[in-house]
Amino acid sequence: MNILTEKELLEIFKKTEALLSGHFLLTSGRHSNVYFQCAKVLQYPEYNKNICAVIANHYAGFKIDTVIAPAIGGIVVGQEVARQLKKRFIFAEREDKKLSLRRGFSIKKGERLLVCEDVVTTGGSVFEVINIINQSEAVPVGVGFIVDRSKGKVQFGVHQKSVISLEAISYEPENCHLCNENIPFIKPGSRKVV
Ligand code: ZN
């Protein structure tokens, strides 16, 4: 399979409206000139397959028993990477605000796991999954994720591979240059954004 270039990836993100340019009010209350919603691109299995191939290809030579992801965003990524690597796939989900293994999923002592996620901003969920692996006396081999929004700042202390880096730039409303230019803002998800 051909591995996508960064330019091809960006084209896919724009075509599927996963990546939008404009003037946006983010859920944090801050303003931004770009808006990114990974699920918009991953809703197409063919794109998901091609994007996850970058991660699967990267980890093809590693000794991995199982792929694991935090719910919900990581599931479509982990499932596809596991399918391509022909490995078992499990996920951790939140119960009382804490990620844990449910549904009879378990990790054996010494098992080697690859953690997958869609977007890393602070990496909180991935750190929690690595914690679950360590508590099981298993081995976190690496982390594979689609978008690094931390500009390489988040380091998991194991091998890591992101498909693309998209820096998250946002402004306090009072310092927003787009507001200063009287460009109306849009709250993504609340109405059609084109
Ligand atoms: Zn603004």
PDB file of N, CA and C and ligand atoms in Angstrom, residues 23-24 31-32 171-173 176-180 183 185, ligand 1:
ATOM      1  N   HIS A  23     -13.106  31.395  11.198  1.00  0.00           N
ATOM      2  CA  HIS A  23     -13.043  32.082  12.490  1.00  0.00           C
ATOM      3  C   HIS A  23     -13.971  31.317  13.423  1.00  0.00           C
ATOM      4  N   PHE A  24     -13.406  30.624  14.385  1.00  0.00           N
ATOM      5  CA  PHE A  24     -14.184  29.683  15.181  1.00  0.00           C
ATOM      6  C   PHE A  24     -14.151  29.976  16.681  1.00  0.00           C
ATOM      7  N   HIS A  31     -10.833  31.593  20.650  1.00  0.00           N
ATOM      8  CA  HIS A  31     -11.090  31.711  19.214  1.00  0.00           C
ATOM      9  C   HIS A  31      -9.902  31.152  18.432  1.00  0.00           C
ATOM     10  N   SER A  32     -10.186  30.653  17.222  1.00  0.00           N
ATOM     11  CA  SER A  32      -9.111  30.117  16.388  1.00  0.00           C
ATOM     12  C   SER A  32      -9.430  30.341  14.917  1.00  0.00           C
ATOM     13  N   TYR A 171      -6.798  31.970  20.494  1.00  0.00           N
ATOM     14  CA  TYR A 171      -6.627  33.286  21.106  1.00  0.00           C
ATOM     15  C   TYR A 171      -7.744  33.551  22.111  1.00  0.00           C
ATOM     16  N   GLU A 172      -7.432  34.342  23.145  1.00  0.00           N
ATOM     17  CA  GLU A 172      -8.486  34.867  24.005  1.00  0.00           C
ATOM     18  C   GLU A 172      -9.314  35.790  23.113  1.00  0.00           C
ATOM     19  N   PRO A 173     -10.675  35.786  23.271  1.00  0.00           N
ATOM     20  CA  PRO A 173     -11.520  36.594  22.388  1.00  0.00           C
ATOM     21  C   PRO A 173     -11.058  38.056  22.296  1.00  0.00           C
ATOM     22  N   CYS A 176      -8.234  38.446  19.780  1.00  0.00           N
ATOM     23  CA  CYS A 176      -8.413  37.741  18.508  1.00  0.00           C
ATOM     24  C   CYS A 176      -8.345  38.730  17.341  1.00  0.00           C
ATOM     25  N   HIS A 177      -7.375  38.503  16.446  1.00  0.00           N
ATOM     26  CA  HIS A 177      -7.211  39.442  15.317  1.00  0.00           C
ATOM     27  C   HIS A 177      -8.373  39.352  14.338  1.00  0.00           C
ATOM     28  N   LEU A 178      -9.046  38.193  14.301  1.00  0.00           N
ATOM     29  CA  LEU A 178     -10.195  38.041  13.394  1.00  0.00           C
ATOM     30  C   LEU A 178     -11.387  38.848  13.913  1.00  0.00           C
ATOM     31  N   CYS A 179     -11.549  38.878  15.247  1.00  0.00           N
ATOM     32  CA  CYS A 179     -12.586  39.728  15.853  1.00  0.00           C
ATOM     33  C   CYS A 179     -12.286  41.200  15.548  1.00  0.00           C
ATOM     34  N   ASN A 180     -11.010  41.552  15.655  1.00  0.00           N
ATOM     35  CA  ASN A 180     -10.606  42.940  15.389  1.00  0.00           C
ATOM     36  C   ASN A 180     -10.924  43.363  13.963  1.00  0.00           C
ATOM     37  N   ILE A 183     -14.698  40.007  11.543  1.00  0.00           N
ATOM     38  CA  ILE A 183     -15.122  38.800  10.834  1.00  0.00           C
ATOM     39  C   ILE A 183     -15.996  37.986  11.802  1.00  0.00           C
ATOM     40  N   PHE A 185     -17.700  35.048  13.873  1.00  0.00           N
ATOM     41  CA  PHE A 185     -17.210  33.700  14.181  1.00  0.00           C
ATOM     42  C   PHE A 185     -18.334  32.676  14.157  1.00  0.00           C
TER      43      PHE A 185
HETATM   44 ZN    ZN B   1     -12.353  35.991  17.277  1.00  0.00          ZN
END
